Coordinates of C-alpha atoms and ligand atoms in Angstrom, one line a residue:
M1 CA 0.0 0.0 0.0
A2 CA 3.0 2.3 0.0
R3 CA 2.3 3.7 -3.3
A4 CA -1.4 4.0 -2.7
G5 CA -0.5 6.0 0.4
K6 CA 1.6 8.3 -1.7
L7 CA -1.3 9.1 -3.9
S8 CA -3.0 10.8 -1.0
S9 CA -0.2 13.3 -0.7
S10 CA -0.9 14.4 -4.4
G11 CA -4.1 15.8 -3.1
D12 CA -6.1 14.4 -6.0
Q13 CA -9.4 13.5 -4.3
R14 CA -10.8 11.7 -7.3
E15 CA -7.7 9.5 -7.6
N16 CA -7.9 8.7 -3.9
G17 CA -11.6 8.0 -4.2
R18 CA -11.0 5.5 -7.0
Q19 CA -8.3 3.8 -5.0
Q20 CA -10.3 3.8 -1.8
I21 CA -13.4 2.4 -3.6
L22 CA -11.5 -0.3 -5.3
D23 CA -9.9 -1.3 -2.0
V24 CA -13.3 -1.5 -0.2
I25 CA -14.8 -3.6 -3.0
R26 CA -11.7 -5.9 -2.9
S27 CA -11.9 -6.4 0.8
A28 CA -15.7 -6.9 0.9
E29 CA -15.6 -9.4 -2.0
H30 CA -19.0 -8.0 -3.1
I31 CA -20.7 -4.9 -1.9
A32 CA -23.6 -2.6 -2.9
R33 CA -22.9 1.0 -3.9
I34 CA -24.7 2.4 -0.8
D35 CA -22.6 0.3 1.5
I36 CA -19.4 1.6 -0.3
A37 CA -20.6 5.1 0.4
K38 CA -21.2 4.2 4.1
S39 CA -17.8 2.6 4.6
T40 CA -15.7 5.2 2.7
G41 CA -17.6 8.4 3.6
V42 CA -17.6 9.3 -0.1
S43 CA -21.0 10.7 -1.2
P44 CA -23.4 8.3 -2.9
A45 CA -23.4 10.4 -6.1
T46 CA -19.6 10.3 -6.3
V47 CA -19.6 6.5 -5.6
T48 CA -22.1 6.1 -8.5
A49 CA -19.8 8.2 -10.8
I50 CA -16.6 6.5 -9.9
T51 CA -18.0 3.0 -10.0
A52 CA -19.4 3.8 -13.5
E53 CA -15.9 4.6 -14.6
L54 CA -14.5 1.5 -13.0
L55 CA -17.2 -0.6 -14.6
G56 CA -16.5 1.1 -18.0
A57 CA -12.8 0.2 -17.6
G58 CA -13.7 -3.4 -16.8
L59 CA -12.0 -3.4 -13.4
I60 CA -15.2 -4.3 -11.5
E61 CA -18.4 -6.0 -12.5
E62 CA -22.0 -6.2 -11.2
V63 CA -23.2 -9.2 -9.4
A64 CA -26.8 -10.3 -10.0
P65 CA -29.0 -9.6 -6.9
E66 CA -30.0 -13.2 -6.5
A67 CA -26.3 -14.1 -5.9
T68 CA -26.1 -12.1 -2.7
S69 CA -27.4 -13.0 0.7
E70 CA -28.9 -9.5 1.1
A71 CA -31.1 -10.1 -1.9
R72 CA -32.7 -13.1 -0.1
R73 CA -33.5 -11.0 2.9
G74 CA -35.3 -8.1 1.3
R75 CA -35.0 -5.5 -1.5
P76 CA -32.6 -6.9 -4.1
R77 CA -29.6 -4.7 -4.6
V78 CA -27.0 -5.0 -7.3
A79 CA -23.6 -5.5 -5.7
L80 CA -20.2 -4.9 -7.2
R81 CA -17.1 -7.0 -7.2
I82 CA -13.6 -7.0 -8.6
R83 CA -13.5 -8.5 -12.1
G84 CA -11.1 -11.4 -12.0
A85 CA -10.7 -11.4 -15.8
A86 CA -9.5 -7.8 -15.8
H87 CA -5.9 -8.7 -15.3
R88 CA -3.5 -11.7 -15.0
I89 CA -0.8 -11.0 -12.4
A90 CA 2.3 -13.1 -11.6
G91 CA 4.0 -13.4 -8.3
L92 CA 7.6 -14.8 -8.1
K93 CA 9.9 -15.6 -5.2
V94 CA 13.5 -16.2 -6.1
S95 CA 15.2 -18.4 -3.5
H96 CA 18.5 -20.1 -3.6
H97 CA 17.4 -23.4 -5.1
V98 CA 14.1 -22.6 -6.8
I99 CA 12.0 -19.8 -8.5
S100 CA 8.4 -20.2 -7.3
T101 CA 5.8 -18.6 -9.5
V102 CA 2.1 -18.1 -9.1
I103 CA -0.3 -16.5 -11.6
T104 CA -3.5 -15.2 -10.3
D105 CA -6.5 -13.3 -11.8
F106 CA -7.2 -9.8 -10.6
V107 CA -9.2 -11.1 -7.7
G108 CA -6.2 -13.1 -6.5
N109 CA -7.5 -16.6 -7.5
E110 CA -4.7 -18.9 -8.5
L111 CA -4.7 -19.7 -12.2
A112 CA -1.3 -21.6 -12.4
S113 CA 1.8 -22.2 -10.4
H114 CA 5.2 -23.7 -11.0
E115 CA 8.4 -24.3 -9.1
M116 CA 11.5 -24.2 -11.3
P117 CA 14.7 -25.5 -9.7
L118 CA 17.8 -23.4 -10.0
V119 CA 21.3 -24.9 -10.5
K120 CA 23.0 -21.9 -9.1
G121 CA 21.8 -19.8 -6.2
C122 CA 23.9 -16.7 -7.0
M123 CA 24.3 -15.4 -10.5
P124 CA 25.0 -12.5 -12.8
V125 CA 22.1 -10.1 -13.6
P126 CA 21.5 -11.2 -17.2
E127 CA 21.3 -14.9 -16.1
L128 CA 18.9 -14.1 -13.2
C129 CA 16.7 -12.1 -15.6
S130 CA 16.5 -15.0 -18.2
Q131 CA 15.8 -17.5 -15.4
I132 CA 12.9 -15.3 -14.2
R133 CA 11.6 -15.1 -17.8
R134 CA 11.9 -18.9 -18.1
A135 CA 10.0 -19.5 -14.9
L136 CA 7.2 -17.2 -16.1
E137 CA 7.0 -18.9 -19.5
F138 CA 6.7 -22.3 -17.9
T139 CA 4.0 -21.1 -15.5
C140 CA 2.0 -19.3 -18.3
Q141 CA 2.2 -22.4 -20.5
K142 CA 0.8 -24.5 -17.6
G143 CA -2.1 -22.1 -17.4
G144 CA -2.7 -22.2 -21.1
F145 CA -1.8 -18.5 -21.8
S146 CA 1.2 -16.5 -22.9
I147 CA 3.6 -14.3 -21.0
E148 CA 2.3 -11.4 -23.1
D149 CA -1.1 -11.8 -21.3
L150 CA 0.3 -10.7 -18.0
S151 CA -0.4 -7.1 -16.7
G152 CA 2.1 -7.0 -13.9
I153 CA 4.6 -9.0 -12.0
G154 CA 5.4 -8.9 -8.3
L155 CA 8.9 -10.2 -7.5
G156 CA 10.4 -11.0 -4.1
L157 CA 14.2 -11.2 -3.7
A158 CA 16.3 -11.6 -0.6
G159 CA 18.5 -8.7 0.3
M160 CA 18.5 -4.9 0.4
V161 CA 15.9 -3.8 -2.1
D162 CA 14.6 -0.3 -2.7
A163 CA 11.0 -1.2 -3.7
E164 CA 10.2 2.3 -4.8
R165 CA 12.9 2.3 -7.5
S166 CA 13.1 -1.5 -8.1
F167 CA 16.8 -1.2 -7.2
V168 CA 18.9 -3.9 -5.5
Y169 CA 21.7 -2.7 -3.4
W170 CA 22.7 -6.2 -2.5
S171 CA 21.1 -9.7 -2.8
S172 CA 22.4 -13.1 -2.1
S173 CA 21.0 -14.1 -5.5
L174 CA 23.1 -11.6 -7.4
I175 CA 26.9 -11.5 -8.0
E176 CA 26.8 -7.8 -8.6
R177 CA 25.9 -5.0 -6.2
N178 CA 23.9 -1.8 -6.9
V179 CA 21.8 -3.3 -9.7
D180 CA 18.9 -1.4 -11.4
L181 CA 17.1 -4.8 -11.6
G182 CA 13.8 -3.1 -12.6
K183 CA 15.4 -1.8 -15.7
A184 CA 17.2 -5.0 -16.5
L185 CA 13.9 -7.0 -16.1
A186 CA 12.0 -4.4 -18.2
E187 CA 14.3 -5.4 -21.1
V188 CA 13.2 -9.1 -21.0
L189 CA 9.6 -8.9 -19.8
P190 CA 6.5 -7.5 -21.5
C191 CA 4.9 -5.8 -18.5
P192 CA 5.8 -3.8 -15.4
V193 CA 7.7 -5.6 -12.6
F194 CA 7.3 -4.5 -9.0
L195 CA 10.2 -5.6 -6.9
D196 CA 10.5 -5.9 -3.1
N197 CA 12.4 -7.6 -0.4
D198 CA 11.0 -11.1 -0.1
A199 CA 10.3 -10.9 3.7
N200 CA 8.2 -7.8 3.1
L201 CA 6.1 -9.8 0.7
V202 CA 5.7 -12.5 3.3
A203 CA 4.5 -9.8 5.7
K204 CA 2.1 -8.6 3.0
A205 CA 0.8 -12.2 2.5
E206 CA 0.5 -12.7 6.3
H207 CA -1.5 -9.4 6.5
L208 CA -3.8 -10.2 3.6
F209 CA -4.5 -13.9 4.2
G210 CA -2.3 -15.3 6.9
E211 CA -1.6 -14.9 10.7
G212 CA -1.6 -11.1 10.5
R213 CA -5.1 -10.7 9.2
T214 CA -6.5 -9.5 12.5
C215 CA -3.5 -7.5 13.4
D216 CA -2.1 -4.1 12.3
N217 CA 1.2 -4.2 14.2
F218 CA 3.3 -7.3 13.8
I219 CA 6.7 -8.5 12.8
V220 CA 7.4 -11.4 10.5
I221 CA 10.8 -13.2 10.8
T222 CA 11.7 -15.4 7.8
I223 CA 14.3 -18.1 8.0
E224 CA 15.7 -19.9 5.0
H225 CA 19.1 -19.4 3.4
G226 CA 19.3 -16.1 5.3
V227 CA 17.2 -14.4 8.0
G228 CA 14.7 -11.7 7.0
M229 CA 12.2 -9.5 8.6
G230 CA 9.0 -7.7 7.6
I231 CA 7.6 -4.9 9.8
V232 CA 3.9 -4.0 9.6
I233 CA 3.1 -0.8 11.5
D234 CA -0.5 0.5 11.5
G235 CA -1.3 -1.9 8.7
Q236 CA 1.5 -0.7 6.4
I237 CA 4.8 -2.3 5.6
Y238 CA 7.7 -0.2 7.0
R239 CA 10.7 -0.3 4.6
G240 CA 13.0 2.4 5.9
T241 CA 14.1 5.5 3.9
R242 CA 16.4 3.7 1.4
G243 CA 14.5 0.5 1.4
C244 CA 17.2 -1.1 3.6
G245 CA 15.3 -1.4 6.8
A246 CA 14.3 -4.5 8.7
E247 CA 17.6 -6.3 8.0
F248 CA 17.3 -8.5 11.1
G249 CA 19.8 -11.0 9.7
H250 CA 22.5 -8.3 9.5
T251 CA 22.0 -6.8 13.0
K252 CA 25.3 -7.3 14.7
V253 CA 25.5 -9.8 17.6
H254 CA 29.3 -10.2 17.9
L255 CA 32.3 -7.8 17.6
E256 CA 34.7 -9.0 14.9
G257 CA 32.6 -12.1 14.7
A258 CA 31.9 -14.7 12.0
L259 CA 31.9 -13.6 8.3
C260 CA 28.4 -13.0 6.9
Q261 CA 27.5 -13.4 3.2
C262 CA 26.9 -9.6 3.1
G263 CA 30.6 -9.1 3.5
Q264 CA 30.5 -7.9 7.1
R265 CA 31.4 -9.6 10.3
G266 CA 29.3 -10.5 13.4
C267 CA 25.8 -10.5 11.7
L268 CA 23.1 -12.7 13.3
E269 CA 22.8 -14.5 10.0
A270 CA 26.4 -15.6 10.2
Y271 CA 25.4 -17.6 13.3
V272 CA 22.0 -18.9 12.4
G273 CA 21.8 -19.2 8.5
D274 CA 22.1 -22.7 7.1
Y275 CA 25.3 -21.8 5.2
A276 CA 26.9 -20.5 8.4
L277 CA 26.1 -23.6 10.4
L278 CA 27.5 -25.9 7.8
R279 CA 30.6 -23.8 7.3
E280 CA 31.2 -23.8 11.1
A281 CA 30.6 -27.6 11.3
N282 CA 33.0 -28.4 8.5
I283 CA 35.7 -26.0 9.8
S284 CA 35.4 -27.4 13.3
S285 CA 35.5 -31.0 12.2
G286 CA 38.2 -30.4 9.6
S287 CA 36.2 -32.1 7.0
D288 CA 33.5 -31.3 4.5
R289 CA 31.1 -34.0 5.5
H290 CA 28.2 -31.7 6.3
H291 CA 26.3 -30.6 3.1
T292 CA 22.9 -30.3 4.6
L293 CA 21.4 -29.2 7.9
A294 CA 19.9 -32.7 8.2
S295 CA 23.3 -34.3 8.5
L296 CA 24.2 -31.7 11.2
F297 CA 21.0 -32.5 13.1
E298 CA 21.7 -36.2 12.8
A299 CA 25.2 -35.8 14.2
A300 CA 23.8 -33.7 17.2
E301 CA 21.2 -36.4 17.9
N302 CA 24.0 -39.1 17.8
G303 CA 25.8 -37.2 20.6
D304 CA 28.3 -35.2 18.5
S305 CA 29.2 -32.5 21.0
M306 CA 30.5 -30.2 18.3
A307 CA 27.3 -30.4 16.3
Q308 CA 25.3 -29.9 19.5
S309 CA 27.2 -26.8 20.5
I310 CA 26.9 -25.2 17.0
L311 CA 23.1 -25.7 17.0
D312 CA 22.8 -24.5 20.6
R313 CA 24.7 -21.3 19.8
A314 CA 22.4 -20.7 16.8
R315 CA 19.3 -21.1 19.1
R316 CA 20.7 -18.7 21.7
M317 CA 21.8 -16.1 19.1
F318 CA 18.3 -16.3 17.5
A319 CA 16.5 -16.0 20.8
M320 CA 18.7 -12.9 21.7
G321 CA 17.8 -11.4 18.3
L322 CA 14.1 -12.0 18.9
A323 CA 14.3 -10.4 22.3
N324 CA 15.9 -7.3 20.7
V325 CA 13.1 -7.1 18.2
V326 CA 10.5 -7.2 21.0
N327 CA 12.5 -4.6 23.0
I328 CA 12.6 -2.2 20.0
F329 CA 9.2 -2.7 18.5
D330 CA 6.9 -4.1 21.2
P331 CA 4.7 -5.7 18.5
T332 CA 1.4 -7.4 19.2
R333 CA 2.6 -10.5 17.5
I334 CA 5.8 -12.1 16.0
I335 CA 5.3 -14.6 13.2
L336 CA 8.1 -17.0 12.5
A337 CA 7.6 -17.9 8.8
G338 CA 9.7 -20.4 6.9
A339 CA 10.2 -23.9 5.9
R340 CA 9.8 -25.4 9.3
L341 CA 11.2 -28.8 8.8
S342 CA 14.6 -27.5 7.8
F343 CA 14.9 -25.1 10.7
D344 CA 13.1 -26.8 13.5
H345 CA 15.8 -26.0 16.1
L346 CA 15.0 -22.3 15.7
Y347 CA 11.3 -22.8 16.3
S348 CA 11.7 -24.8 19.5
G349 CA 10.1 -23.9 22.8
K350 CA 13.6 -23.5 24.2
V351 CA 14.2 -20.5 21.9
I352 CA 10.9 -18.8 22.8
D353 CA 11.6 -19.3 26.6
E354 CA 15.0 -17.9 26.2
M355 CA 13.6 -14.9 24.3
R356 CA 11.1 -14.3 27.1
H357 CA 14.0 -14.2 29.5
W358 CA 15.8 -11.4 27.6
V359 CA 12.8 -9.2 26.9
V360 CA 12.6 -6.2 29.2
Q361 CA 10.3 -7.4 32.0
V362 CA 7.2 -5.4 32.8
D363 CA 3.9 -6.4 34.4
A364 CA 2.1 -7.0 31.0
P365 CA 1.7 -10.0 28.7
L366 CA 4.5 -10.5 26.1
P367 CA 3.8 -10.5 22.4
E368 CA 2.6 -13.8 21.2
V369 CA 4.9 -15.8 19.0
I370 CA 3.3 -17.8 16.2
V371 CA 5.1 -20.3 13.9
H372 CA 3.7 -20.3 10.4
D373 CA 5.1 -22.9 8.1
W374 CA 5.0 -21.5 4.6
G375 CA 5.9 -23.2 1.4
D376 CA 7.7 -21.2 -1.3
L377 CA 4.5 -20.9 -3.2
M378 CA 2.9 -18.9 -0.4
W379 CA 5.8 -16.4 -0.7
A380 CA 5.0 -16.2 -4.4
K381 CA 1.4 -15.5 -3.5
G382 CA 2.5 -12.5 -1.4
A383 CA 4.4 -11.3 -4.4
A384 CA 1.3 -11.7 -6.6
A385 CA -0.7 -9.7 -4.0
Y386 CA 1.9 -6.9 -4.3
G387 CA 1.6 -7.1 -8.1
I388 CA -2.2 -6.8 -7.8
E389 CA -1.9 -3.8 -5.5
E390 CA 0.6 -2.0 -7.8
V391 CA -1.3 -2.7 -11.0
T392 CA -4.4 -1.3 -9.3
A393 CA -2.6 1.9 -8.2
Q394 CA -1.1 2.3 -11.7
T395 CA -4.5 1.8 -13.4
V396 CA -6.0 4.4 -11.1
K397 CA -3.2 6.8 -12.1
E398 CA -3.8 6.2 -15.8
F399 CA -7.5 7.1 -15.3
V400 CA -6.4 10.5 -14.0
H401 CA -4.0 11.1 -16.9
A402 CA -6.7 10.0 -19.4
A403 CA -9.2 12.3 -17.8
A404 CA -6.7 15.3 -17.7
Ligands
ZN1 ZN1 25.5 -9.6 7.2

């Protein structure tokens, strides 16, 4: 909603009205004009005028009165809803081993999905762009349409991403730093791409259809190859001024500590990320026998004290990080989102207990901590939701230009 928020500063009431009305229709699923007026405070005459424009543009459609429950109770009223066929939107999440893609209609209903394995996790810009295009082509083919039929693409990438400019300062998926990825993708894709940090898109997905639905102030912590964070304050994602905020994984937990994949030392991620644990285990054992976390877990279970101490340190570092998050933000809720099976040690009751111990103690309940086990496709759905939001905002802007 960041860009929708920006619209209000332009002072264009009509533009705001269109956005507001579309948002209300979207969240209500279907709603009569008079109820739109009640819930937005926009006058019924303006609601009628704006909804006529939106109907004319094919963004919304009328629902026959018999299809609504209100109609059965009394006077039939024509309701409005978002027109699914108005746009096809793609959401992608690039992770180290796979690109997950979901294509939805304009309502958000899934039309096709695909998970394309990646041989390399970190690559040059042109290669990543062509892999993204391939993933989109596969998914479109599955859905029986072409990549040219897409109206917008939401894309989630790990790292420091300025969503406003679609600019990547640094990502563990890219060899280069300071990449105008929006521009590079525009050269290979037929429609606008809206880029964001992947954890922000998980936060968006949690807010729209996950554990954050009933909550306007919450923090999402994602754990996979790295450690990410999404901050939702008053229902909005907080990204920081340069788009570099919420880098939980790169908060420092040790002076002159372990080397992080960002190039600095002592980051939390360098103690809890999968690559960090395997590196430590292989250095300590003087071998390269640990290629997956599963083998490290197995060694710990079999009494290997080195493996146990590496996992124990990861747990304690993570608990300390969580306590710091609570001490800074005091959120209603913390959602731990990720592939649970691979990182079970970080979701244990022991971690939560330790976190509680380090949180500043007052006579009030602590924020609840919820574990939400997402698959990669759910991250992609968050990206699609972002794409829908941005395409909506762009369409509303185009209205204004067309009317000017
Ligand atoms: Zn770092």
